[in-house]
CSV table of C-alpha atoms in Angstrom, one decimal:
chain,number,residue,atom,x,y,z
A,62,UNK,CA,85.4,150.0,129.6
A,63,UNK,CA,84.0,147.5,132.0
A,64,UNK,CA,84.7,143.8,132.5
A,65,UNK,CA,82.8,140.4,133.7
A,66,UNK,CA,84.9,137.7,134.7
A,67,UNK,CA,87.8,139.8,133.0
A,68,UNK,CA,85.9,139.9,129.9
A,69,UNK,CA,86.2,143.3,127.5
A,70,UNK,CA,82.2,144.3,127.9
A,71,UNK,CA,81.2,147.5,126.1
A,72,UNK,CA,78.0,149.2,126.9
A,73,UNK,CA,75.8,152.1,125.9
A,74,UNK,CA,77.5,155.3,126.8
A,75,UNK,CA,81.0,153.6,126.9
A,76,UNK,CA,83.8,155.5,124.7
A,77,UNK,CA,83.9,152.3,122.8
A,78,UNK,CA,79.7,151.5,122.0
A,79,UNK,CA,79.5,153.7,118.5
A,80,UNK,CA,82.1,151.2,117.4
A,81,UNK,CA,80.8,148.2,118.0
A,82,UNK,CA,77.4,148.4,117.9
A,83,UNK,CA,75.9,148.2,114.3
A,84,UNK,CA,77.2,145.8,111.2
A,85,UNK,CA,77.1,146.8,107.8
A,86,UNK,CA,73.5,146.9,106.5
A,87,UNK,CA,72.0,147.4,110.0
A,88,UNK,CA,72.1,150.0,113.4
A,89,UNK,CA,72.0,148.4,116.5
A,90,UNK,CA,71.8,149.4,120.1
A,91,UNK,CA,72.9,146.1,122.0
A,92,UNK,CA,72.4,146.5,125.7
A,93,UNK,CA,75.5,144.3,126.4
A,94,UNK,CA,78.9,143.6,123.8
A,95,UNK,CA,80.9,141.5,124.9
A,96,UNK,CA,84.7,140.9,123.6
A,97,UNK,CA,86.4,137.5,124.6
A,98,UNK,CA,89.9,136.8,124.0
A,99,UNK,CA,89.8,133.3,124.3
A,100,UNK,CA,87.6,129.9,124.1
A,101,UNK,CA,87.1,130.1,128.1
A,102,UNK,CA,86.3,133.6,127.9
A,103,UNK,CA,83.5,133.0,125.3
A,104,UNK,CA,82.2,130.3,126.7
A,105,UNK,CA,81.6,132.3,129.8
A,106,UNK,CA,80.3,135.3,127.6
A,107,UNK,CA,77.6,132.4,126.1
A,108,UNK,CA,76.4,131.6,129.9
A,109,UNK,CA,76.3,135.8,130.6
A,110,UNK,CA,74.5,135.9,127.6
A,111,UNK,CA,72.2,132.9,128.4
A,112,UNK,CA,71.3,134.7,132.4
A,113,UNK,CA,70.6,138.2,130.7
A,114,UNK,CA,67.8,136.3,128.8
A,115,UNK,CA,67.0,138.3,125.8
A,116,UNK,CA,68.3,138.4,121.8
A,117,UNK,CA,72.0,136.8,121.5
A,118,UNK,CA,73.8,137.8,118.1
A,119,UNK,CA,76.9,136.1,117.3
A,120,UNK,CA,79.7,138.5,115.7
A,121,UNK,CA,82.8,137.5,113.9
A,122,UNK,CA,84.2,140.7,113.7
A,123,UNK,CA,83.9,141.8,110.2
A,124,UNK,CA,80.9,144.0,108.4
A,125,UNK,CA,78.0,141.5,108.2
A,126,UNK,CA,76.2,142.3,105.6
A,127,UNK,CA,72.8,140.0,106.4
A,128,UNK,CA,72.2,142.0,109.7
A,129,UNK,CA,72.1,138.9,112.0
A,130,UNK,CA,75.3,140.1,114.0
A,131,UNK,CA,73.9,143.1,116.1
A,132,UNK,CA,70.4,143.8,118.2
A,133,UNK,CA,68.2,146.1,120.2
A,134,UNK,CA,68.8,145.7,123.9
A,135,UNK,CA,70.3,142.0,124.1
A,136,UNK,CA,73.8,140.8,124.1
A,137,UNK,CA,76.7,140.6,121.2
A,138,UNK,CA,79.8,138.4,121.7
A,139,UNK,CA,82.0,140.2,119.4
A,140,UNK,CA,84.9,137.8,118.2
A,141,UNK,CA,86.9,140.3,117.0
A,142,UNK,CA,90.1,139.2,119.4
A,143,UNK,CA,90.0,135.7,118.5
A,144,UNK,CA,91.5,136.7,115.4
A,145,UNK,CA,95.0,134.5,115.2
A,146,UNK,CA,96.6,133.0,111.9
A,147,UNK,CA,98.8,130.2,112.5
A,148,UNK,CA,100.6,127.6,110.2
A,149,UNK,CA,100.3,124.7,111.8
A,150,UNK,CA,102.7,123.1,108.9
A,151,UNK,CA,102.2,122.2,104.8
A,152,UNK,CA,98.9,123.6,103.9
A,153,UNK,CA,97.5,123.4,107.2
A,154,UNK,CA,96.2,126.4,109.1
A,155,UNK,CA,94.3,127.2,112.2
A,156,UNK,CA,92.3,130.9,112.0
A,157,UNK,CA,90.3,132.4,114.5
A,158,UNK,CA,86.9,133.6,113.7
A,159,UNK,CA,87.8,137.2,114.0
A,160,UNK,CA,90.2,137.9,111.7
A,161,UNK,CA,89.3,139.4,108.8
A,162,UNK,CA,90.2,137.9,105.3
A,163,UNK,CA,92.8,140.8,104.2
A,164,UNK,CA,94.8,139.4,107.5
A,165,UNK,CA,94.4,136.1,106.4
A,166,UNK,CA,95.2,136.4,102.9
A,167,UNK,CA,98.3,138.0,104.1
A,168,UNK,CA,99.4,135.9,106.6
A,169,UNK,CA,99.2,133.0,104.1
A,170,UNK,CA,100.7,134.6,101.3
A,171,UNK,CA,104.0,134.3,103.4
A,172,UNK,CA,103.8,130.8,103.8
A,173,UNK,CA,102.9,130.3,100.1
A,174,UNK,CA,99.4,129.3,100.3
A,175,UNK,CA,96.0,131.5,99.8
A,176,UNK,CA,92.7,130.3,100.4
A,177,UNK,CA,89.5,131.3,98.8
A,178,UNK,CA,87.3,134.3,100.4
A,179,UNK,CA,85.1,137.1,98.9
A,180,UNK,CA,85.8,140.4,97.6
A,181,UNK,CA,86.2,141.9,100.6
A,182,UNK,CA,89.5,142.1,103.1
A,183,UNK,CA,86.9,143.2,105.4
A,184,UNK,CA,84.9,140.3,105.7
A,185,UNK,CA,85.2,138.4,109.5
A,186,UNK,CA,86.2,134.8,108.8
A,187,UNK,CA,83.5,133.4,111.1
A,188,UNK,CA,80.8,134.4,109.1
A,189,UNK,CA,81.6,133.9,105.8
A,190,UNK,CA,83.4,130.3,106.8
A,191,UNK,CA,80.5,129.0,108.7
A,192,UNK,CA,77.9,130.0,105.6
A,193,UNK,CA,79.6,128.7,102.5
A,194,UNK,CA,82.3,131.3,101.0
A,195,UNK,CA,82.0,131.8,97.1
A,196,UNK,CA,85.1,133.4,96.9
A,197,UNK,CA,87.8,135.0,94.0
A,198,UNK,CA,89.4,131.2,94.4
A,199,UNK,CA,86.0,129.2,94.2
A,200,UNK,CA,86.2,127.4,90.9
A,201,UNK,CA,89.5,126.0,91.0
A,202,UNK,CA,89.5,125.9,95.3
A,203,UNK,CA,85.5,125.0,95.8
A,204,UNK,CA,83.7,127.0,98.7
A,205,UNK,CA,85.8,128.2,101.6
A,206,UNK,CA,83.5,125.3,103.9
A,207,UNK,CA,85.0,123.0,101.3
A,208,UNK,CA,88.3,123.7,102.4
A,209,UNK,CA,87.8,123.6,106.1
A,210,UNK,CA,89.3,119.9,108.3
A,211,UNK,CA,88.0,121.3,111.6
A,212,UNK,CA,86.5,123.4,114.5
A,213,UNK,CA,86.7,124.2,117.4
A,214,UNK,CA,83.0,124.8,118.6
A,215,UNK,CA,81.9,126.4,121.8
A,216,UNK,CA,78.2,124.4,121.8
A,217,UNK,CA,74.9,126.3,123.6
A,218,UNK,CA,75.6,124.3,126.8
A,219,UNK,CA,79.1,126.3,127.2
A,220,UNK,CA,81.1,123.2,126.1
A,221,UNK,CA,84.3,122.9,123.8
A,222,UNK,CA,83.9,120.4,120.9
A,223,UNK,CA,86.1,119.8,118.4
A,224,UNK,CA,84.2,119.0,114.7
A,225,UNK,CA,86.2,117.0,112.5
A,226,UNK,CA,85.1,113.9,110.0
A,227,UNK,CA,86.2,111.7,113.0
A,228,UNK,CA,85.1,113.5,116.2
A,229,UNK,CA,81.4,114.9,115.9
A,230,UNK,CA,81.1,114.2,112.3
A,231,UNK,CA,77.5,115.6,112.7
A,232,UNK,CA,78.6,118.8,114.0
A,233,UNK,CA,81.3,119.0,111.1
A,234,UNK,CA,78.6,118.5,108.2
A,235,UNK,CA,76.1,121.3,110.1
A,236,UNK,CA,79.0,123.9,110.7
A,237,UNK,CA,79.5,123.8,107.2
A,238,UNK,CA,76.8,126.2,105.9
A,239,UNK,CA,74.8,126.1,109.3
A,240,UNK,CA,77.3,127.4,111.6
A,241,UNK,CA,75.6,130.1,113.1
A,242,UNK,CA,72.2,127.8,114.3
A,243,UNK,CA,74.7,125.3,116.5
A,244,UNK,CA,77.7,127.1,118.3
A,245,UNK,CA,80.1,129.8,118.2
A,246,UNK,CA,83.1,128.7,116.5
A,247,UNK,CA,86.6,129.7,118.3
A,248,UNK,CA,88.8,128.2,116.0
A,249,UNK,CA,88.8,127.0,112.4
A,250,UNK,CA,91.1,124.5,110.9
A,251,UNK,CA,91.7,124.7,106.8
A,252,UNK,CA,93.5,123.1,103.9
A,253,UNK,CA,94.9,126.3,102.3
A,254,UNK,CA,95.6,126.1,98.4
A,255,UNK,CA,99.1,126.9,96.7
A,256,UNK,CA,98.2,129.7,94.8
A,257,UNK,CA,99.8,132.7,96.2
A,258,UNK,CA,100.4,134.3,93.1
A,259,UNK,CA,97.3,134.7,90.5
A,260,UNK,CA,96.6,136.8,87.6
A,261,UNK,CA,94.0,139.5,88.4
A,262,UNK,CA,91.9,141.9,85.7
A,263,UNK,CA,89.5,144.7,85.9
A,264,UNK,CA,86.8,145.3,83.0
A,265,UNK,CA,84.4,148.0,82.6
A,266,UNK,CA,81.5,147.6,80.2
A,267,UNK,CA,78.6,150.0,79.1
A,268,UNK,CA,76.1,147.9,78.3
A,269,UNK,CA,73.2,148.8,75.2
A,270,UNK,CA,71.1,145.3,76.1
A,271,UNK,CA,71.7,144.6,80.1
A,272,UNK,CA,69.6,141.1,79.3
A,273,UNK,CA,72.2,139.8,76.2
A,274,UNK,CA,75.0,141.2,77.6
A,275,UNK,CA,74.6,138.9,80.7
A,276,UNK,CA,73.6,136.0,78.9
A,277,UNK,CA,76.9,136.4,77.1
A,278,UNK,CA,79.2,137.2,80.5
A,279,UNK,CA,77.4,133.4,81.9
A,280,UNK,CA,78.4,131.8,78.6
A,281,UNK,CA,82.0,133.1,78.8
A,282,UNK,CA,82.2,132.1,82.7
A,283,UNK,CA,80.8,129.0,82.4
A,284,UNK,CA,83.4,128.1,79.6
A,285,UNK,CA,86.2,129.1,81.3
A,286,UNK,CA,88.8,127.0,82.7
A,287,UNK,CA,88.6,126.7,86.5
A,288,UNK,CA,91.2,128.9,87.5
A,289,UNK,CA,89.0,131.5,86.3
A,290,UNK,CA,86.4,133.0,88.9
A,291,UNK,CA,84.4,136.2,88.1
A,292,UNK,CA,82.7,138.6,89.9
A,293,UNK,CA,80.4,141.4,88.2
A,294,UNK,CA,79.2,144.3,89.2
A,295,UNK,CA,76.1,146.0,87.7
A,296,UNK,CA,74.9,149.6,88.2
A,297,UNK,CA,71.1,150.6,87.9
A,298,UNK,CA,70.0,153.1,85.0
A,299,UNK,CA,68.6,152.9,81.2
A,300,UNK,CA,72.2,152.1,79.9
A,301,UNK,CA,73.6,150.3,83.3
A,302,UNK,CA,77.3,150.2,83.7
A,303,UNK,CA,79.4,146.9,84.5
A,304,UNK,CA,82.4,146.4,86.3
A,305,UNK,CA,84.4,143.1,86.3
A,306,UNK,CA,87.3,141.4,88.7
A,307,UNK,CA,88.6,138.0,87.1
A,308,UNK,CA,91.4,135.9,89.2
A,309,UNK,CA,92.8,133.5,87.0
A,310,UNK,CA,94.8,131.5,90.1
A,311,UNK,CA,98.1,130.7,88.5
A,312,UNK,CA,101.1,132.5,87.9
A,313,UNK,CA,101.0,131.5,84.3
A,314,UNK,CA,100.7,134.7,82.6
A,315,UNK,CA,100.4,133.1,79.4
A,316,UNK,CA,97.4,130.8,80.2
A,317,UNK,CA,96.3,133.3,82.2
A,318,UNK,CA,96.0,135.9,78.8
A,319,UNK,CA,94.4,133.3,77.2
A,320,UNK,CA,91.8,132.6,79.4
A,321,UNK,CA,91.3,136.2,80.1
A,322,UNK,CA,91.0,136.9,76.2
A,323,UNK,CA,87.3,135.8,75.8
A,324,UNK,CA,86.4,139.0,78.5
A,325,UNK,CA,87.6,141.0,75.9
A,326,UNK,CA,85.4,140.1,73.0
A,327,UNK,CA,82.3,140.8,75.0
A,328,UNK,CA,80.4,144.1,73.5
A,329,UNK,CA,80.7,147.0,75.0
A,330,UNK,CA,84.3,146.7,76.7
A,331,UNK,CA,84.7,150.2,77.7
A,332,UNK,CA,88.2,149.7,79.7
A,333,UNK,CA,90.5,146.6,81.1
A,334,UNK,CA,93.7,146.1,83.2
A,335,UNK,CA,95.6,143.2,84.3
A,336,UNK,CA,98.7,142.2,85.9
A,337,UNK,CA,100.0,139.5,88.1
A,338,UNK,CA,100.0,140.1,91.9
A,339,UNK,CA,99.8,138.5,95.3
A,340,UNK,CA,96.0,136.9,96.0
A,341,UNK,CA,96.6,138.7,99.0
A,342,UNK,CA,96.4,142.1,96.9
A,343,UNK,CA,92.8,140.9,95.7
A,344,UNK,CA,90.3,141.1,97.9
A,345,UNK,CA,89.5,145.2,98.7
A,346,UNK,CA,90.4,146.2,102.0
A,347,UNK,CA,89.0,149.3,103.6
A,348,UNK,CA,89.8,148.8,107.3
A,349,UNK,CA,86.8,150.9,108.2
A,350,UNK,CA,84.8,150.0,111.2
A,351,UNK,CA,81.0,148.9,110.9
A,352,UNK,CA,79.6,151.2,108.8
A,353,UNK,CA,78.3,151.3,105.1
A,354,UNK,CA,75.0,150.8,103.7
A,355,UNK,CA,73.2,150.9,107.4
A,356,UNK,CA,69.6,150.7,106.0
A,357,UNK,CA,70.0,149.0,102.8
A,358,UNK,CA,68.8,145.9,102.0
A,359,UNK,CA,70.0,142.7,100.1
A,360,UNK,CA,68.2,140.1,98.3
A,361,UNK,CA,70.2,136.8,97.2
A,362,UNK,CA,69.6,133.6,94.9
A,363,UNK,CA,71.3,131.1,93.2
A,364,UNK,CA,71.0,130.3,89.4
A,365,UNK,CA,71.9,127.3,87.3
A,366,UNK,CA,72.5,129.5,84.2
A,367,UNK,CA,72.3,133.0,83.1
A,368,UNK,CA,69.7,132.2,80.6
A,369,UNK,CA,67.3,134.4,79.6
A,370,UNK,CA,64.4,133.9,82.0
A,371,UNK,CA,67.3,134.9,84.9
A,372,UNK,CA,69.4,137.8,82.7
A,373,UNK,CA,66.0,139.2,81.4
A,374,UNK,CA,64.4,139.5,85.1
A,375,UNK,CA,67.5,141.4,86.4
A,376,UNK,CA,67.6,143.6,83.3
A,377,UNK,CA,64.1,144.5,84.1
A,378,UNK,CA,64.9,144.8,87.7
A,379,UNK,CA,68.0,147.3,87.0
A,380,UNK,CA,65.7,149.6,85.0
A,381,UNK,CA,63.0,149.8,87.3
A,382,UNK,CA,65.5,151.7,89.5
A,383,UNK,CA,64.3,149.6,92.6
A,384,UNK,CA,67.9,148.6,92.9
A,385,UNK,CA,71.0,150.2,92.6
A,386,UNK,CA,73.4,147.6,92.0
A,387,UNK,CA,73.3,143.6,91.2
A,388,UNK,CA,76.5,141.8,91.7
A,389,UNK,CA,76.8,138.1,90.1
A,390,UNK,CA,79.4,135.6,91.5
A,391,UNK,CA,80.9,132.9,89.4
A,392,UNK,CA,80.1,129.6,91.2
A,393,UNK,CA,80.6,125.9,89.3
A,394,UNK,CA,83.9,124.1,89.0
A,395,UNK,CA,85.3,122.7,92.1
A,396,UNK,CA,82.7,124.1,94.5
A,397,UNK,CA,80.2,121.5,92.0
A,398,UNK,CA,82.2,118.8,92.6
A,399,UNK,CA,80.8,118.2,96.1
A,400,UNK,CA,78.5,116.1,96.5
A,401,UNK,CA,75.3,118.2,97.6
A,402,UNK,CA,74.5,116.0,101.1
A,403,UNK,CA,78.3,116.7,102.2
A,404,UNK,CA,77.4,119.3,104.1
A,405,UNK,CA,74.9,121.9,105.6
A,406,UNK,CA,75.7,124.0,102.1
A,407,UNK,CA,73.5,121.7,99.5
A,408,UNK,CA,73.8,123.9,96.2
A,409,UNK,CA,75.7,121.9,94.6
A,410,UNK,CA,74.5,122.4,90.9
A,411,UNK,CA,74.5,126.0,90.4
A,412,UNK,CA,77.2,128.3,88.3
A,413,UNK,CA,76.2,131.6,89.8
A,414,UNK,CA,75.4,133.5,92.9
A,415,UNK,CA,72.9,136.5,92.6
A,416,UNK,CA,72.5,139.5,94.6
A,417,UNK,CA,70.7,142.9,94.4
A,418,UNK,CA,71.0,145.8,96.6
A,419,UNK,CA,68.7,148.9,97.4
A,420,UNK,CA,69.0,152.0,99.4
A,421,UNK,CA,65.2,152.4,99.6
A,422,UNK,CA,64.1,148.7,101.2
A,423,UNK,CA,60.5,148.1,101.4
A,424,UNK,CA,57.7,146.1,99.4
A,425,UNK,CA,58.5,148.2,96.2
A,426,UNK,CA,61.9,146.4,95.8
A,427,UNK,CA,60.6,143.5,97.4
A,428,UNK,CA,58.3,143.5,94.7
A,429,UNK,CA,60.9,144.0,92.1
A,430,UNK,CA,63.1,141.4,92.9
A,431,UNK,CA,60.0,139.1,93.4
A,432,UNK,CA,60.3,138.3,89.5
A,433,UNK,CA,63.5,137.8,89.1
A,434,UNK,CA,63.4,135.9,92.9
A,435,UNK,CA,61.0,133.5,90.6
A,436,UNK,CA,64.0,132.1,88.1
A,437,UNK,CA,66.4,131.0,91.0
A,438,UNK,CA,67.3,127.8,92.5
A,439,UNK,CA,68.6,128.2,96.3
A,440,UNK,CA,69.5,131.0,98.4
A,441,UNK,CA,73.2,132.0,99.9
A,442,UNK,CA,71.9,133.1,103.4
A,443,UNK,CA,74.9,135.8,103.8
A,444,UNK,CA,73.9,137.9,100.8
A,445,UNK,CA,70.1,138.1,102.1
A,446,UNK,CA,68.7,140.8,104.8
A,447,UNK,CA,65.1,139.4,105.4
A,448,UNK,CA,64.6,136.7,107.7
A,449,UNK,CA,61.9,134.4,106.7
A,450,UNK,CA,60.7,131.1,106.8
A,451,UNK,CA,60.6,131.1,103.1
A,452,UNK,CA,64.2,131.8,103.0
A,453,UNK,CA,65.7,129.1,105.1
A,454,UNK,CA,63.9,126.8,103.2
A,455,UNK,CA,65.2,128.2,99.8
A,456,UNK,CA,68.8,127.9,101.7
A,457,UNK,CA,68.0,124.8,102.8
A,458,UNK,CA,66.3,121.7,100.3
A,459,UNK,CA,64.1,119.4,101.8
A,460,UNK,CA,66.5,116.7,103.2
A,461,UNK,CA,69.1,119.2,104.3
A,462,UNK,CA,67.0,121.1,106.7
A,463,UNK,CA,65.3,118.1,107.8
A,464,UNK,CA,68.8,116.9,109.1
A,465,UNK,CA,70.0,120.3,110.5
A,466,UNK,CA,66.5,120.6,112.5
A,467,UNK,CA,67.6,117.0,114.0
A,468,UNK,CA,71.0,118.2,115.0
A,469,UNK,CA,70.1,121.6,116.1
A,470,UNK,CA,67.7,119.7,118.7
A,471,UNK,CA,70.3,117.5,119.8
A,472,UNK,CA,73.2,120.4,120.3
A,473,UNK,CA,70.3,123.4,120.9
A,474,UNK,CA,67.3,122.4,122.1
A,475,UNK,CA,66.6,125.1,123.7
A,476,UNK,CA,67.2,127.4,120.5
A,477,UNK,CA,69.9,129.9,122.3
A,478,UNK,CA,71.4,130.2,118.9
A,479,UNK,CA,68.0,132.0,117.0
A,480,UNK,CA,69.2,135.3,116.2
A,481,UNK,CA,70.2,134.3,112.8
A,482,UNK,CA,68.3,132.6,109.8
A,483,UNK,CA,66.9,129.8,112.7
A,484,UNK,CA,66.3,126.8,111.4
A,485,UNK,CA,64.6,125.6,114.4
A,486,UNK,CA,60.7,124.9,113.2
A,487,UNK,CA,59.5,128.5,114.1
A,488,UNK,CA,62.3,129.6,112.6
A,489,UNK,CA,63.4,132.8,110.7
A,490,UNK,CA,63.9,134.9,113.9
A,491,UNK,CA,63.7,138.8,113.1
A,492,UNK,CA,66.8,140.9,114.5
């Protein structure tokens, strides 16, 4: 272990390097990983980074799935120490960008208060809350962006900003689903819900008819009340397999039975259990460093409904065994109830988040998922692992990327920020 300026550096042959240089859909061999402690110390890991020339990836410390957060012979500033959870009082907490969300769900569960994140415990906060966050909480909570009141930003010039509606209000709207294209975020400010306590289920399905059996799970989400959020989980094969987690975020068992009920109607319920436990409990929790599906590849889209253009395309799609797995994300409710200019994150219409996976990436599932790519409205940039042009502007409508290209000039102009889905007009850097 080496240090610059009394910063934690980790390079190739260190004892340290296996563990810190790949994410979790990507090997890396970073010539340089650097692992501030604190806002002064990444700042000065931005101007190292800025001298060595060369790619810069951002890292918030948890298994980045997209593949933006490692490189081949450039630097990482790994956030991973930054990782505090404070109540700062009420609902009001300050998180650092490196801790991950099974840290944070804890840490709020003992004040009373949960906020909503993915599936994962593993998941690094900067990430996911600089993207969007369609989280376990999202219909009743809105997107984790939605729930953020500040940052503190380290900018590409090596300055500290705070982003709040009153101080940068420019930088506040672009962090909020554009984080990675205009600074490194040291600090993150949120209005945590009161829902420590939630009803969670598990259903397994063998599905006959993948197509109507999705149309009928986006019927039964979308009518659900908003405490419900649902994540599914589809298997590849002629007769796939489905696997369900519901949070119904209350600690009203008996609504919470109710709402759950219609889950249990749906054909082909192979298996179902449900309790009441702490949010904190939710969200799986490995603990494992970055390592996973290193090679695999993601493909992501929004959709209004689960009709049948968009349930009858990933039917196809899981029979064609070019993917392994689709998982679909409830969406809707409160995360709708922004308006869609409020910030860098404009899909605001949408009731579901959709995202296939394959072990064997290349033009054949490229080509599978083109179809079903077809019937979608948006893109969540954390779920995708290409990095095209064409895919920042399915992120990012017309209007929205016009405005981020305006502030990204102002704060980046020089485009030190690239290593991620740019939106700078060459764009779309590759890792």
């Amino acid at each position: 272990m080496r240090t610059i300026e009394d910063i934690e550096v980790v390079r190739p042959g260190g004892t340290d390097y296996e563990r810190v240089r790949h994410v979790y859909s990507a090997k890396g061999s970073p010539a340089t990983v650097l692992l501030p402690r604190t806002t002064g110390e990444t700042a000065r890991s931005l101007a190292f980074a800025r001298n060595q020339g060369g790619p810069l990836a951002v890292r918030s410390g948890g298994h980045g799935i997209s593949s933006i957060a490692t490189n081949d012979g450039g630097v990482v500033i790994d956030l991973r120490r930054l990782n505090g959870v404070d109540h700062l009082g009420g609902a009001t907490v300050l998180v650092g960008p490196g801790a991950r969300w099974s840290q944070v769900a804890h840490g709020l569960g003992d004040w009373g208060l949960a906020l909503t994140s993915g599936d994962s415990g593993d998941v690094g906060v900067g990430g996911l809350a600089t993207t969007g966050g369609i989280g376990l909480l999202g219909r009743l909570q809105g997107l984790t962006i939605d729930r953020m009141r500040a940052a503190d930003i380290v900018t590409a010039d090596g300055r500290l900003v705070r982003a709040s509606p009153e101080e940068h209000p420019d930088l506040f709207w672009a962090v909020r689903g554009a984080g990675a294209n205009i600074g490194i975020v040291t600090s993150f400010e949120f209005e945590a819900g009161m829902t420590p306590v939630v009803a969670q289920a598990t259903f397994a399905y063998e599905m006959t008819d993948a197509g109507a059996f999705l149309r009928s799970w986006g019927d039964v989400v979308e009518a659900a009340p908003r405490e419900v959020s649902a994540f599914l989980y589809v298997g590849a094969g002629a007769r796939p397999f489905a696997q369900a987690t519901v949070v119904f975020a209350s600690d009203d068992a008996n609504a919470a039975s109710t709402a759950l009920e219609p889950f249990t109607r749906l054909r082909g319920l192979a298996g179902q259990r449900a309790g009441m436990t702490a949010y904190a409990n939710v969200p799986l929790t490995s603990g494992a460093p970055h390592s996973g599906q290193q090679g695999a590849a993601m493909h992501s889209g929004l959709a209004d409904h689960l009709d049948e253009a968009v349930s009858g395309g990933l039917a196809e799609l899981l029979a064609s065994g070019r993917a392994e797995m689709v998982q679909i994300r409830s969406a809707g409710g409160a995360i709708n109830d922004v308006a869609a200019d409020a910030t860098a994150y404009a899909h605001r219409h949408q009731n579901f988040s959709v995202t296939a996976v394959s072990t064997r990436p290349g033009p054949a599932f490229d080509d599978a998922w083109a179809p079903v790519r077809a019937t979608l409205d948006g893109l969540y940039l954390s779920f995708e692992s290409t990095h095209r042009a064409a895919d920042v502007e399915a992120a990012f409508p017309p209007a929205t990327l016009a405005r981020l290209q305006r502030i990204k000039k102002r704060w980046d102009p020089d485009d030190v920020f690239s290593q991620n889905f740019d939106v700078s007009p060459a764009g779309a850097s590759p890792r």
